[in-house]
mmCIF file of C-alpha atoms in Angstrom:
data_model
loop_
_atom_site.group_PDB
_atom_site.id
_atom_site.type_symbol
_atom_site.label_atom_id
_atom_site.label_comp_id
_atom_site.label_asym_id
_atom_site.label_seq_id
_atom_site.Cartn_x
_atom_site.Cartn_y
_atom_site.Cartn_z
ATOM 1 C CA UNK A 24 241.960 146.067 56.495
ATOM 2 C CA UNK A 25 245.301 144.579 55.773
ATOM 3 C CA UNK A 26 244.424 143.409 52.765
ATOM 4 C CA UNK A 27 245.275 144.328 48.870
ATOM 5 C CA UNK A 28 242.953 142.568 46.209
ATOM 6 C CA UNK A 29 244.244 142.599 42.878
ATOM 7 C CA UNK A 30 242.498 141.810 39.988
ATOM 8 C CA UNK A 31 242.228 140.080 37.139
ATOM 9 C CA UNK A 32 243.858 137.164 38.322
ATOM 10 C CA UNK A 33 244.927 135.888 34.490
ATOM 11 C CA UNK A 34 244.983 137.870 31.183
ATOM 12 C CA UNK A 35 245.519 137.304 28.074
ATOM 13 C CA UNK A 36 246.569 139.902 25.232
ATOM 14 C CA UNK A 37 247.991 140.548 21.965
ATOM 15 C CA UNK A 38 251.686 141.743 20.965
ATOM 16 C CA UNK A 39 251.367 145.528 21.330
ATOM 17 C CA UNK A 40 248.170 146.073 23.374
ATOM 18 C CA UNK A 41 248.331 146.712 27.071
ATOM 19 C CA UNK A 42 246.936 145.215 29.495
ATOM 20 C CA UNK A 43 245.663 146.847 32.883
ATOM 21 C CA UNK A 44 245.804 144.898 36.383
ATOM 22 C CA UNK A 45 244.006 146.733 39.301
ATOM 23 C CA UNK A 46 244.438 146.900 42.669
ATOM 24 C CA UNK A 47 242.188 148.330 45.826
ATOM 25 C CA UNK A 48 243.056 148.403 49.536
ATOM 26 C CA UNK A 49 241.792 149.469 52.592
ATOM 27 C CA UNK A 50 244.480 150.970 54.751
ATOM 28 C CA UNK A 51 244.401 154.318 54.439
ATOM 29 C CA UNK A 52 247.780 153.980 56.142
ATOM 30 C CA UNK A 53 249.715 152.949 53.268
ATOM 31 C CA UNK A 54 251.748 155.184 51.888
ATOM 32 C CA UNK A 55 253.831 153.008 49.076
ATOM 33 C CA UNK A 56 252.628 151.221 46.477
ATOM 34 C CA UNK A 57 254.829 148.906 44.222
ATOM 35 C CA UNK A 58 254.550 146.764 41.700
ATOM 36 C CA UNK A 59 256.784 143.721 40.757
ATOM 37 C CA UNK A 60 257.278 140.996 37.726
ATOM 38 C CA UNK A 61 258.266 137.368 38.854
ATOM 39 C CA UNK A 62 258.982 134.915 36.118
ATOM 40 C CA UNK A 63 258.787 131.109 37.372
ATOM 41 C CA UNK A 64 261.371 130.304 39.576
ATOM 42 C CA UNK A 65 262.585 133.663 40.204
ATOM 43 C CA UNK A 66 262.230 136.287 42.881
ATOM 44 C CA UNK A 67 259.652 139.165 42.288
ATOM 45 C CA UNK A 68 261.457 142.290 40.856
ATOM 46 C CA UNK A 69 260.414 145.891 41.654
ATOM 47 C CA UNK A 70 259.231 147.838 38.143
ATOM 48 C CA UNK A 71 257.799 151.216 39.750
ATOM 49 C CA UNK A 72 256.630 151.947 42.973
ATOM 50 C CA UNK A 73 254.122 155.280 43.512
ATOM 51 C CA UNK A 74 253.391 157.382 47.172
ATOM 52 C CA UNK A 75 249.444 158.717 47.205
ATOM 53 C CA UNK A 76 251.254 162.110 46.715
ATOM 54 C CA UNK A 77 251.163 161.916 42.938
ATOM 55 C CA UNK A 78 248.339 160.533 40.432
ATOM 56 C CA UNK A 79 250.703 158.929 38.319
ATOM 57 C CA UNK A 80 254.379 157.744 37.370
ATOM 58 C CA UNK A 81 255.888 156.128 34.249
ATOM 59 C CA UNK A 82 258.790 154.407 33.809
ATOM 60 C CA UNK A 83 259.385 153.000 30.559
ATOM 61 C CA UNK A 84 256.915 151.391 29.142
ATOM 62 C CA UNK A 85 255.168 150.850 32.428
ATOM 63 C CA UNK A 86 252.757 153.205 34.302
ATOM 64 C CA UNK A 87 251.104 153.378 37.381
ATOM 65 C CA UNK A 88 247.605 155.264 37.814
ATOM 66 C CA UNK A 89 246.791 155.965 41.844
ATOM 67 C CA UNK A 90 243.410 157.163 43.018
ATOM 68 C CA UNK A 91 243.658 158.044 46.428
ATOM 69 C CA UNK A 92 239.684 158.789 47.137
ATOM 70 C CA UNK A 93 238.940 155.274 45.974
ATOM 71 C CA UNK A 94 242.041 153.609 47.219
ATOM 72 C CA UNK A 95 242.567 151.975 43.604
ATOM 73 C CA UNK A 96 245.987 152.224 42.062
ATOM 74 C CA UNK A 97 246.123 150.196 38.461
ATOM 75 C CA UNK A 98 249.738 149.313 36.198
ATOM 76 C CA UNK A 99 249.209 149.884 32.548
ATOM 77 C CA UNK A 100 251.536 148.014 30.167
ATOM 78 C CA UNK A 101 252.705 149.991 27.047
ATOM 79 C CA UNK A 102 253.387 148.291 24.132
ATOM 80 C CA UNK A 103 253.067 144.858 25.763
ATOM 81 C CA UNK A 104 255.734 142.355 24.230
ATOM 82 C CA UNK A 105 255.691 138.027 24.683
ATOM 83 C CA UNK A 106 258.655 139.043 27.117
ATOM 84 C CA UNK A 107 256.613 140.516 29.462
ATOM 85 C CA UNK A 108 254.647 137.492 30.035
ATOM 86 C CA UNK A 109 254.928 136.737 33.689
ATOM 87 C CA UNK A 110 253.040 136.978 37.032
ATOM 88 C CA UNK A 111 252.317 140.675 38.061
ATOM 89 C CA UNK A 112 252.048 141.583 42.184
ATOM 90 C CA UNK A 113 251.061 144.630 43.584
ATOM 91 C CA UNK A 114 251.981 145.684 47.133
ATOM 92 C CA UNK A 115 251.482 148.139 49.596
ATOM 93 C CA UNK A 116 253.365 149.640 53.120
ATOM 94 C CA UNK A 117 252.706 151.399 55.681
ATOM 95 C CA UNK A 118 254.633 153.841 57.971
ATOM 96 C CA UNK A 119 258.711 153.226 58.295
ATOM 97 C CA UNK A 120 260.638 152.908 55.448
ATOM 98 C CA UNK A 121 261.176 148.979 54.750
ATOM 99 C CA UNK A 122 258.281 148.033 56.566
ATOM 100 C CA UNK A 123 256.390 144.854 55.566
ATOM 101 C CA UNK A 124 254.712 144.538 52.367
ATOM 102 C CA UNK A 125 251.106 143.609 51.776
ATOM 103 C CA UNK A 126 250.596 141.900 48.436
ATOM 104 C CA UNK A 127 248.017 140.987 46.329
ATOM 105 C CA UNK A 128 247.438 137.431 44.582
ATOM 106 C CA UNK A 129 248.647 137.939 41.797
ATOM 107 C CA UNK A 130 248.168 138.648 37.488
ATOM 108 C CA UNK A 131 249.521 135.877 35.439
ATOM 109 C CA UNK A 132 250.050 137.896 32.575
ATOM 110 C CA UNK A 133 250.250 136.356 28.632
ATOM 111 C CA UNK A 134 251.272 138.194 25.488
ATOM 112 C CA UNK A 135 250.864 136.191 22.475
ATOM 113 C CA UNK A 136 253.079 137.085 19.511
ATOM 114 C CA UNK B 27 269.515 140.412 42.228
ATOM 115 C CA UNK B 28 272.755 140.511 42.311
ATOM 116 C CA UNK B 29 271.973 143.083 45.448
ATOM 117 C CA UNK B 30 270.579 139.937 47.546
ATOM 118 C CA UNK B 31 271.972 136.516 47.700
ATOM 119 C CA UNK B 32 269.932 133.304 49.006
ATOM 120 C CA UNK B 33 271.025 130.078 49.933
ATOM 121 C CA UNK B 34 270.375 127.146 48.817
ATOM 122 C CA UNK B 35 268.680 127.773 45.904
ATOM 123 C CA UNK B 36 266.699 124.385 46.492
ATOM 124 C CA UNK B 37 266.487 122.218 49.293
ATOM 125 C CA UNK B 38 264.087 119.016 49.537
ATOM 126 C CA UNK B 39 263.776 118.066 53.541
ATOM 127 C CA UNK B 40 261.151 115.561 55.414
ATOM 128 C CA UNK B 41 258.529 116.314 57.586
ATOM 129 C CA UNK B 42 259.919 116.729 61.010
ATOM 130 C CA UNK B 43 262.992 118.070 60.535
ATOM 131 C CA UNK B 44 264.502 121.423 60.621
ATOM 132 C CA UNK B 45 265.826 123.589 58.125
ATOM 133 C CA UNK B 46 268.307 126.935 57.396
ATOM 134 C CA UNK B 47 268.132 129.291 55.138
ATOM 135 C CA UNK B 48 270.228 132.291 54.809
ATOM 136 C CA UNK B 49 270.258 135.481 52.984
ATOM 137 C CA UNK B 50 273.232 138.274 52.216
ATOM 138 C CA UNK B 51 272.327 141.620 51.242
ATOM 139 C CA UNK B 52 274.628 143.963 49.597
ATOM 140 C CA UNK B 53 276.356 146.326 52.145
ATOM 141 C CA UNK B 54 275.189 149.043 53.645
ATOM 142 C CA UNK B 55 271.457 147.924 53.856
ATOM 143 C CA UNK B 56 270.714 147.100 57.793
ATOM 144 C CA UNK B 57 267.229 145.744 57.129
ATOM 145 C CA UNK B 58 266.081 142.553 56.021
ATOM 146 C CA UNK B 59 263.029 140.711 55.579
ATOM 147 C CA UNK B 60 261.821 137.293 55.134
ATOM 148 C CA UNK B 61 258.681 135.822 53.111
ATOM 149 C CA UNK B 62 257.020 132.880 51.873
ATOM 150 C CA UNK B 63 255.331 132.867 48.726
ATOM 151 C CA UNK B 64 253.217 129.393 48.516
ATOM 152 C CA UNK B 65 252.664 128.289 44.612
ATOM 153 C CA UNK B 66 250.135 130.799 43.354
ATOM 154 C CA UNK B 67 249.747 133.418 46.079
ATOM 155 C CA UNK B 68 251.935 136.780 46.322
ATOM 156 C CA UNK B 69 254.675 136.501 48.742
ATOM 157 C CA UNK B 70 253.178 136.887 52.672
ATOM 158 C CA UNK B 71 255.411 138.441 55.427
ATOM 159 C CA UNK B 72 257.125 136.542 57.990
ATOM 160 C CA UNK B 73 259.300 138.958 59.606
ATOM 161 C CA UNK B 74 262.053 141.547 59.619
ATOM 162 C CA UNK B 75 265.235 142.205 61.564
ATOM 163 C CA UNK B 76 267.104 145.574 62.091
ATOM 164 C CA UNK B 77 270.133 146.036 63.528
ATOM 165 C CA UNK B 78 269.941 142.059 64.971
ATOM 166 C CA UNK B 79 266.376 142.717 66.254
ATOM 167 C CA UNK B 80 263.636 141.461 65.388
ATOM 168 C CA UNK B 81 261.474 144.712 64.256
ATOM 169 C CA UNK B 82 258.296 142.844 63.304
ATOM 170 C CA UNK B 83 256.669 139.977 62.974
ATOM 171 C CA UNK B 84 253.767 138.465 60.859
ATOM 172 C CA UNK B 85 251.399 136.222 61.153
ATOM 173 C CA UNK B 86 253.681 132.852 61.858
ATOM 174 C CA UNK B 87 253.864 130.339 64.192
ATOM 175 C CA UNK B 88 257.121 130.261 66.829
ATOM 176 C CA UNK B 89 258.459 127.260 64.670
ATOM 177 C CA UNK B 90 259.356 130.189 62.437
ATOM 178 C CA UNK B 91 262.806 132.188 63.960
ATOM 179 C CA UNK B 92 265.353 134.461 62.590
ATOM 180 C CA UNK B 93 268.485 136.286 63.009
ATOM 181 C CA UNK B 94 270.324 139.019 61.922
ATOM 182 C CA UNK B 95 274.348 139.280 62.254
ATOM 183 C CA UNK B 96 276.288 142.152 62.624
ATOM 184 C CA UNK B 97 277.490 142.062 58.874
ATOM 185 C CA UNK B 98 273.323 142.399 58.399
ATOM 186 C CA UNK B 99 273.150 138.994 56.569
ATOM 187 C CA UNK B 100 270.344 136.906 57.889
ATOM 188 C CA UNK B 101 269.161 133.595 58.607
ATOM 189 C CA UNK B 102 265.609 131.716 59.074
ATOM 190 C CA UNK B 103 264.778 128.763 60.598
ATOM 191 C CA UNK B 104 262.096 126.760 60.662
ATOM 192 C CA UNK B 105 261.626 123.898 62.919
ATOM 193 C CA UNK B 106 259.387 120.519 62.871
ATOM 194 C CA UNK B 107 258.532 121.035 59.185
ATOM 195 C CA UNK B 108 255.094 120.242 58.171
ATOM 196 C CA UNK B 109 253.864 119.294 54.300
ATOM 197 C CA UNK B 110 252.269 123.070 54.038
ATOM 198 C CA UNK B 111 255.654 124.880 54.546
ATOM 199 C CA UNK B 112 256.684 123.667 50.834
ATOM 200 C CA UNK B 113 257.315 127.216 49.106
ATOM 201 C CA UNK B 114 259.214 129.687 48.099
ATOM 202 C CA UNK B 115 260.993 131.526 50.531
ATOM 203 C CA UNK B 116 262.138 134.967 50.102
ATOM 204 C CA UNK B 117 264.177 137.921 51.367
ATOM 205 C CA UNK B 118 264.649 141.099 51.429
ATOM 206 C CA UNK B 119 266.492 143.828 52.192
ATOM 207 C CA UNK B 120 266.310 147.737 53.586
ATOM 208 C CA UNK B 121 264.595 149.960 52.262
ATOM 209 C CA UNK B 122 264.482 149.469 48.853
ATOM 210 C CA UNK B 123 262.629 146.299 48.756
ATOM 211 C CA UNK B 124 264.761 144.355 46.463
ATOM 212 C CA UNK B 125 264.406 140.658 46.367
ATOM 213 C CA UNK B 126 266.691 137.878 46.625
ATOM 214 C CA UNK B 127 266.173 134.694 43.629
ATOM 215 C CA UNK B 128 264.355 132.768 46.871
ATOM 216 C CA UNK B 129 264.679 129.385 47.947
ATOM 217 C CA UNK B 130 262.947 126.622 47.296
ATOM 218 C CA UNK B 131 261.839 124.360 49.911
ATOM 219 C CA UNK B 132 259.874 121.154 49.493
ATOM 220 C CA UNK B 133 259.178 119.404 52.493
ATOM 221 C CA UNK B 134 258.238 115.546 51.721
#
């Protein structure tokens, strides 16, 4: 029940597409959802975070999609460029503010030029 | 993030031994929390401290402690080190969820 499974765990796209990366949980507990890049060696950075109170948020060039009857929440890419290749996590939290995060496995993500 | 610092940055230690690792968030945030992100798999919880408590815990064994100090930076410890603790270990802080760069710990 604790668990977020994220798929697909590698992708591959073009300059300028934009690639999707899913995510499905259980909990219906959680109440934040967010999403972070981590390039090797680094830590994972937060690019948007969403609360099941809204379908979706953009920021940027990046947008979250949440659908709260099938506990799916997705990150679209606009625009994809090689600089967003990296590894892509989604999370979730429950209850307190700054409680643990759930994550899932993980999108290694590659934009060719 | 500038708005969480980690220390050391790398660290290469032998089974057996014991190891610190230490993280300042920027002031003002009273909650940190620790992680450890093995090569390949999203970061897994290993606890938080608030106001130098422990507030919870994951699932870790006892070799695994923490602390908080009063200026809220934090340390964790990790005693008889085994092979499988080689990863990335990250923190935290409040409520905002920003990361520190991690540190990377290979045990040999």
């Amino acid at each position: 029940q604790q668990q977020v499974k994220q798929s697909p765990q590698s992708l591959i796209v073009q300059k300028g597409g934009i690639p999707i990366i899913n995510c499905a949980y259980e909990n219906t507990a959680f109440d934040y959802f967010p999403w972070y890049q981590q390039f090797p060696g680094k830590g994972p950075a937060l690019l948007i975070a969403i609360r099941p109170d809204v379908s979706e948020k953009k920021e940027g060039r990046f947008t979250i999609s949440f659908n709260k009857s099938a506990k799916q929440f997705s990150l679209h890419i606009m625009d994809s460029q090689p600089g967003d290749s990296a590894t892509y996590f989604c999370a979730a939290s429950e209850g307190n503010q700054g409680g643990k995060l759930i994550f899932g496995q993980g999108t290694e993500l590659s934009v060719k030029p | 993030d500038a708005g969480v610092t980690q220390s050391p940055t790398h660290l290469i230690k032998t089974r057996g031994q014991q190891v610190t690792l230490r993280c300042s968030p920027k002031s003002g945030h009273d909650t940190v929390s620790w992680y450890q992100q093995a090569l390949g798999q999203g970061p897994q919880f290993i606890f938080q401290y608030y106001e130098e408590e422990e507030r919870q815990r994951g699932n870790f064994p006892d070799r695994f402690s923490g602390h908080q100090f009063p200026n809220y930076s934090s340390e964790l410890n990790v005693n008889a080190l085994l092979l499988g603790d080689s990863a990335l270990y990250l923190c935290a802080r409040g409520e905002d969820y920003t990361f520190g760069s991690g540190t990377r710990l290979t045990v040999v």
